[in-house]
Structures are given as C-alpha cells and as structure tokens.
Amino acid sequence: MRNKFLIIFGSFCLIGLISFGVYKIQPYRLNAVKSWDVNLSQKSKDPYGLYIMYKEIGNLSNGKVKELDKISELEISPSEAKNYAVVVLSEHVYFDSITKNHFKTLVQNGGLVLISDYEDNSDDTIYTNTINLDVDFTLSTNEYFKIKNKRSYPHRYFDEFRKEDHQILGYLETKNKKYPNFLKYQPNNAKGAYLYHAEPLYFTNYYLLQEGSYFYAKSVLKELNGRQILWYNPKKEYVIPNDSMMRYILSQPALKTAWIILICM
C-alpha cells in the first residue's frame, strides 16, 4: 500500500514539475507573424527570433545572465573562469584573432564557450551539412524530445569532425537516422571546453513555445552547470536620439575633430 501511495504521489509531482515549466513560458505571446525569416536578435518577437531565449536562458540553465557587449570586456581572472560561460547564438558572426584568444584563455582556465551559428568558428575542424525536414522529428541529448515541425526548413547537423577530439552530446533523429548536432571539444590541457550546436533555430521563439523544444533547450543548457552566463549579442543596436546627436558628437574627441574638418572643407 505504501509503495502504491509513493508511486501515485511521485506521478503527481512529475506532472506538476512539467506543468510548472510550461506555465513559465505561457506569458510569452508572439505578435502576429510579420516574417518567417531567421532573425536571431534578442529583441525579435518573430517566430525565428531570440526574445524568449534571452528572457529565459537564466531559468533554463540555472545561472545568472549578464550581457556582454564586446568580447574585449571579457576580463576574467584564471581562478574565476570556471564559474563563467559565454553563449553566442547568431546567424553570422565572425570572431577575429583577439576574440578567439579571449575564448581560448577562458576555456584553458575552466570556462565554457557555447557557440551556435551559421559560420565556421571551429578553426576548420568541423563541417556542417543540412537536411530538409517537413515532418516531426526527435532531438536527443541524454533524453529524447519529440519536436513538432510545421514548416519545411533546412536543419543543420555536423557532417565531418574529428571523432577522437569531439564528444557527441546530441543528435537530430528522423526516419531512423541519427545526425550529430551537439558537440563538446576540450583542447589539450584545458580545464574547460567549447560546446558547438549546429542549429540555433531550436532556441528561437517558435520552438521555445513548444513543450518538447523548451525542455530540449533546458537539456542542452545543463552543460553550463549553473555558471554565470555572459550573453554575447553581436546584433545589439546602439540608438542615439536625434535631439542629442550633436551633443554626442561634440562629446567624443575623435568625432568632434572629424566634424570640424568636415565643416571647414
């Protein structure tokens, strides 16, 4: 009798936890769809925008979030690096040598760098490919998540990579085939690691409003293990009100000099 009670009680607790997770994303309601284009901006409420992800990433990863405007701001002491993770979700972002060195230092000292974009930011060690899906599919980590697919779109996966250097953390699964889409790379002598996800689309508003996709994102972000998240936003817009434009120009020595030269020409 006691065992039966525990089973019933446990079932209600599990249902409650799932309901609570879904309830947390209910306040997010997208406006009428203006565009189905991929727009990985944290301000975008379009289906393939990152508005919900930016608001929820702290809850999904059990960590606090700080926005990182410039990689040059990434000044973390070696002893504190293990407490940080940089997250980059973007369509196209180019990392110069300085940025890569900042990432390398963070990883060497125990931090994590999670990158999911459509550029090759793995120093030519990983190559991607795409598969067109017009049916529901499964995403897996150490768990399995059924994903509803209402629109045909090319989904990316990792086609070539050095298996001896990379650990496969997750797959895209469809029609009895598995395609690696989530990798972990730990350089020699590094205390931390790089996490590469092939498809940033799964972190967009359209997917996070689905129960299966929400918990998939949570499963992926478990790898961050509650670290302080440094959200790098390469698409941030800096807007200066028109009425203060001249004041701003005159307050910046370089811009002021350029303005004086311009009006004297």
PDB file of N, CA and C in Angstrom, residues 99-150:
ATOM      1  N   THR A  99      39.373  37.949 -30.363  1.00  0.00           N
ATOM      2  CA  THR A  99      38.228  37.295 -29.737  1.00  0.00           C
ATOM      3  C   THR A  99      38.528  35.831 -29.445  1.00  0.00           C
ATOM      4  N   LYS A 100      39.115  35.162 -30.423  1.00  0.00           N
ATOM      5  CA  LYS A 100      39.438  33.744 -30.235  1.00  0.00           C
ATOM      6  C   LYS A 100      40.429  33.546 -29.095  1.00  0.00           C
ATOM      7  N   ASN A 101      41.347  34.471 -28.938  1.00  0.00           N
ATOM      8  CA  ASN A 101      42.310  34.365 -27.838  1.00  0.00           C
ATOM      9  C   ASN A 101      41.619  34.542 -26.483  1.00  0.00           C
ATOM     10  N   HIS A 102      40.636  35.441 -26.433  1.00  0.00           N
ATOM     11  CA  HIS A 102      39.860  35.604 -25.196  1.00  0.00           C
ATOM     12  C   HIS A 102      39.118  34.309 -24.858  1.00  0.00           C
ATOM     13  N   PHE A 103      38.495  33.719 -25.878  1.00  0.00           N
ATOM     14  CA  PHE A 103      37.793  32.449 -25.673  1.00  0.00           C
ATOM     15  C   PHE A 103      38.767  31.363 -25.214  1.00  0.00           C
ATOM     16  N   LYS A 104      39.917  31.292 -25.875  1.00  0.00           N
ATOM     17  CA  LYS A 104      40.908  30.274 -25.558  1.00  0.00           C
ATOM     18  C   LYS A 104      41.368  30.381 -24.114  1.00  0.00           C
ATOM     19  N   THR A 105      41.618  31.608 -23.653  1.00  0.00           N
ATOM     20  CA  THR A 105      42.058  31.824 -22.278  1.00  0.00           C
ATOM     21  C   THR A 105      40.987  31.387 -21.289  1.00  0.00           C
ATOM     22  N   LEU A 106      39.735  31.742 -21.588  1.00  0.00           N
ATOM     23  CA  LEU A 106      38.635  31.353 -20.710  1.00  0.00           C
ATOM     24  C   LEU A 106      38.533  29.837 -20.603  1.00  0.00           C
ATOM     25  N   VAL A 107      38.599  29.155 -21.748  1.00  0.00           N
ATOM     26  CA  VAL A 107      38.479  27.695 -21.774  1.00  0.00           C
ATOM     27  C   VAL A 107      39.679  27.036 -21.088  1.00  0.00           C
ATOM     28  N   GLN A 108      40.866  27.551 -21.335  1.00  0.00           N
ATOM     29  CA  GLN A 108      42.051  26.979 -20.701  1.00  0.00           C
ATOM     30  C   GLN A 108      41.945  27.004 -19.184  1.00  0.00           C
ATOM     31  N   ASN A 109      41.287  28.026 -18.665  1.00  0.00           N
ATOM     32  CA  ASN A 109      41.198  28.190 -17.217  1.00  0.00           C
ATOM     33  C   ASN A 109      39.937  27.600 -16.597  1.00  0.00           C
ATOM     34  N   GLY A 110      39.125  26.908 -17.418  1.00  0.00           N
ATOM     35  CA  GLY A 110      37.982  26.198 -16.852  1.00  0.00           C
ATOM     36  C   GLY A 110      36.614  26.696 -17.261  1.00  0.00           C
ATOM     37  N   GLY A 111      36.549  27.753 -18.083  1.00  0.00           N
ATOM     38  CA  GLY A 111      35.260  28.268 -18.524  1.00  0.00           C
ATOM     39  C   GLY A 111      34.716  27.512 -19.723  1.00  0.00           C
ATOM     40  N   LEU A 112      33.489  27.852 -20.108  1.00  0.00           N
ATOM     41  CA  LEU A 112      32.838  27.230 -21.264  1.00  0.00           C
ATOM     42  C   LEU A 112      32.483  28.292 -22.296  1.00  0.00           C
ATOM     43  N   VAL A 113      32.526  27.907 -23.565  1.00  0.00           N
ATOM     44  CA  VAL A 113      32.074  28.764 -24.655  1.00  0.00           C
ATOM     45  C   VAL A 113      31.089  27.961 -25.494  1.00  0.00           C
ATOM     46  N   LEU A 114      29.828  28.387 -25.503  1.00  0.00           N
ATOM     47  CA  LEU A 114      28.785  27.737 -26.300  1.00  0.00           C
ATOM     48  C   LEU A 114      28.512  28.584 -27.531  1.00  0.00           C
ATOM     49  N   ILE A 115      28.706  27.995 -28.707  1.00  0.00           N
ATOM     50  CA  ILE A 115      28.510  28.705 -29.971  1.00  0.00           C
ATOM     51  C   ILE A 115      27.509  27.946 -30.841  1.00  0.00           C
ATOM     52  N   SER A 116      26.504  28.667 -31.306  1.00  0.00           N
ATOM     53  CA  SER A 116      25.564  28.096 -32.264  1.00  0.00           C
ATOM     54  C   SER A 116      25.259  29.164 -33.300  1.00  0.00           C
ATOM     55  N   ASP A 117      25.844  29.005 -34.486  1.00  0.00           N
ATOM     56  CA  ASP A 117      25.625  29.978 -35.550  1.00  0.00           C
ATOM     57  C   ASP A 117      25.833  29.308 -36.898  1.00  0.00           C
ATOM     58  N   TYR A 118      25.756  30.112 -37.972  1.00  0.00           N
ATOM     59  CA  TYR A 118      25.851  29.563 -39.319  1.00  0.00           C
ATOM     60  C   TYR A 118      27.203  29.822 -39.970  1.00  0.00           C
ATOM     61  N   GLU A 119      28.181  30.182 -39.165  1.00  0.00           N
ATOM     62  CA  GLU A 119      29.525  30.393 -39.683  1.00  0.00           C
ATOM     63  C   GLU A 119      30.459  29.299 -39.179  1.00  0.00           C
ATOM     64  N   ASP A 120      31.619  29.192 -39.808  1.00  0.00           N
ATOM     65  CA  ASP A 120      32.619  28.233 -39.367  1.00  0.00           C
ATOM     66  C   ASP A 120      33.517  28.899 -38.335  1.00  0.00           C
ATOM     67  N   ASN A 121      33.219  28.662 -37.071  1.00  0.00           N
ATOM     68  CA  ASN A 121      34.001  29.252 -35.994  1.00  0.00           C
ATOM     69  C   ASN A 121      34.747  28.182 -35.204  1.00  0.00           C
ATOM     70  N   SER A 122      35.060  27.084 -35.865  1.00  0.00           N
ATOM     71  CA  SER A 122      35.742  25.983 -35.182  1.00  0.00           C
ATOM     72  C   SER A 122      37.145  25.751 -35.735  1.00  0.00           C
ATOM     73  N   ASP A 123      37.711  26.762 -36.426  1.00  0.00           N
ATOM     74  CA  ASP A 123      39.066  26.648 -36.983  1.00  0.00           C
ATOM     75  C   ASP A 123      39.209  25.468 -37.936  1.00  0.00           C
ATOM     76  N   ASP A 124      38.193  25.310 -38.802  1.00  0.00           N
ATOM     77  CA  ASP A 124      38.240  24.296 -39.869  1.00  0.00           C
ATOM     78  C   ASP A 124      38.373  22.867 -39.354  1.00  0.00           C
ATOM     79  N   THR A 125      37.816  22.593 -38.203  1.00  0.00           N
ATOM     80  CA  THR A 125      37.843  21.213 -37.703  1.00  0.00           C
ATOM     81  C   THR A 125      36.462  20.568 -37.750  1.00  0.00           C
ATOM     82  N   ILE A 126      35.420  21.374 -37.987  1.00  0.00           N
ATOM     83  CA  ILE A 126      34.050  20.864 -38.029  1.00  0.00           C
ATOM     84  C   ILE A 126      33.369  21.389 -39.291  1.00  0.00           C
ATOM     85  N   TYR A 127      32.674  20.504 -39.981  1.00  0.00           N
ATOM     86  CA  TYR A 127      31.951  20.897 -41.192  1.00  0.00           C
ATOM     87  C   TYR A 127      30.484  20.496 -41.048  1.00  0.00           C
ATOM     88  N   THR A 128      29.599  21.381 -41.501  1.00  0.00           N
ATOM     89  CA  THR A 128      28.172  21.122 -41.361  1.00  0.00           C
ATOM     90  C   THR A 128      27.528  20.770 -42.693  1.00  0.00           C
ATOM     91  N   ASN A 129      26.341  20.206 -42.583  1.00  0.00           N
ATOM     92  CA  ASN A 129      25.518  19.905 -43.742  1.00  0.00           C
ATOM     93  C   ASN A 129      24.066  20.144 -43.340  1.00  0.00           C
ATOM     94  N   THR A 130      23.138  20.043 -44.273  1.00  0.00           N
ATOM     95  CA  THR A 130      21.734  20.289 -43.953  1.00  0.00           C
ATOM     96  C   THR A 130      20.854  19.146 -44.440  1.00  0.00           C
ATOM     97  N   ILE A 131      19.714  19.027 -43.781  1.00  0.00           N
ATOM     98  CA  ILE A 131      18.701  18.078 -44.196  1.00  0.00           C
ATOM     99  C   ILE A 131      17.358  18.798 -44.149  1.00  0.00           C
ATOM    100  N   ASN A 132      16.579  18.694 -45.213  1.00  0.00           N
ATOM    101  CA  ASN A 132      15.264  19.326 -45.254  1.00  0.00           C
ATOM    102  C   ASN A 132      14.245  18.434 -44.553  1.00  0.00           C
ATOM    103  N   LEU A 133      13.528  19.026 -43.617  1.00  0.00           N
ATOM    104  CA  LEU A 133      12.533  18.266 -42.862  1.00  0.00           C
ATOM    105  C   LEU A 133      11.160  18.891 -43.044  1.00  0.00           C
ATOM    106  N   ASP A 134      10.179  18.070 -43.392  1.00  0.00           N
ATOM    107  CA  ASP A 134       8.799  18.539 -43.475  1.00  0.00           C
ATOM    108  C   ASP A 134       7.891  17.670 -42.601  1.00  0.00           C
ATOM    109  N   VAL A 135       8.510  16.921 -41.666  1.00  0.00           N
ATOM    110  CA  VAL A 135       7.773  16.062 -40.741  1.00  0.00           C
ATOM    111  C   VAL A 135       8.284  16.325 -39.325  1.00  0.00           C
ATOM    112  N   ASP A 136       7.545  15.820 -38.322  1.00  0.00           N
ATOM    113  CA  ASP A 136       8.020  15.918 -36.953  1.00  0.00           C
ATOM    114  C   ASP A 136       9.312  15.119 -36.807  1.00  0.00           C
ATOM    115  N   PHE A 137      10.128  15.498 -35.836  1.00  0.00           N
ATOM    116  CA  PHE A 137      11.422  14.824 -35.662  1.00  0.00           C
ATOM    117  C   PHE A 137      11.768  14.765 -34.183  1.00  0.00           C
ATOM    118  N   THR A 138      12.895  14.161 -33.880  1.00  0.00           N
ATOM    119  CA  THR A 138      13.333  13.992 -32.498  1.00  0.00           C
ATOM    120  C   THR A 138      14.694  14.646 -32.300  1.00  0.00           C
ATOM    121  N   LEU A 139      14.844  15.340 -31.176  1.00  0.00           N
ATOM    122  CA  LEU A 139      16.138  15.857 -30.756  1.00  0.00           C
ATOM    123  C   LEU A 139      16.526  15.128 -29.479  1.00  0.00           C
ATOM    124  N   SER A 140      17.793  14.754 -29.380  1.00  0.00           N
ATOM    125  CA  SER A 140      18.203  13.979 -28.216  1.00  0.00           C
ATOM    126  C   SER A 140      19.499  14.495 -27.625  1.00  0.00           C
ATOM    127  N   THR A 141      19.589  14.410 -26.311  1.00  0.00           N
ATOM    128  CA  THR A 141      20.838  14.591 -25.570  1.00  0.00           C
ATOM    129  C   THR A 141      20.997  13.270 -24.823  1.00  0.00           C
ATOM    130  N   ASN A 142      20.910  13.289 -23.505  1.00  0.00           N
ATOM    131  CA  ASN A 142      20.764  12.032 -22.782  1.00  0.00           C
ATOM    132  C   ASN A 142      19.284  11.722 -22.565  1.00  0.00           C
ATOM    133  N   GLU A 143      18.426  12.560 -23.157  1.00  0.00           N
ATOM    134  CA  GLU A 143      16.984  12.378 -23.162  1.00  0.00           C
ATOM    135  C   GLU A 143      16.485  12.546 -24.592  1.00  0.00           C
ATOM    136  N   TYR A 144      15.202  12.199 -24.795  1.00  0.00           N
ATOM    137  CA  TYR A 144      14.620  12.305 -26.134  1.00  0.00           C
ATOM    138  C   TYR A 144      13.440  13.271 -26.106  1.00  0.00           C
ATOM    139  N   PHE A 145      13.370  14.117 -27.148  1.00  0.00           N
ATOM    140  CA  PHE A 145      12.340  15.138 -27.206  1.00  0.00           C
ATOM    141  C   PHE A 145      11.674  15.120 -28.571  1.00  0.00           C
ATOM    142  N   LYS A 146      10.367  14.914 -28.594  1.00  0.00           N
ATOM    143  CA  LYS A 146       9.599  14.931 -29.836  1.00  0.00           C
ATOM    144  C   LYS A 146       9.315  16.380 -30.220  1.00  0.00           C
ATOM    145  N   ILE A 147       9.685  16.756 -31.443  1.00  0.00           N
ATOM    146  CA  ILE A 147       9.556  18.137 -31.887  1.00  0.00           C
ATOM    147  C   ILE A 147       8.552  18.216 -33.038  1.00  0.00           C
ATOM    148  N   LYS A 148       7.595  19.127 -32.890  1.00  0.00           N
ATOM    149  CA  LYS A 148       6.619  19.341 -33.953  1.00  0.00           C
ATOM    150  C   LYS A 148       7.212  20.271 -35.002  1.00  0.00           C
ATOM    151  N   ASN A 149       7.007  19.921 -36.239  1.00  0.00           N
ATOM    152  CA  ASN A 149       7.580  20.698 -37.336  1.00  0.00           C
ATOM    153  C   ASN A 149       6.466  21.098 -38.297  1.00  0.00           C
ATOM    154  N   LYS A 150       6.118  22.373 -38.310  1.00  0.00           N
ATOM    155  CA  LYS A 150       5.011  22.852 -39.142  1.00  0.00           C
ATOM    156  C   LYS A 150       5.469  23.467 -40.447  1.00  0.00           C
TER     157      LYS A 150
END
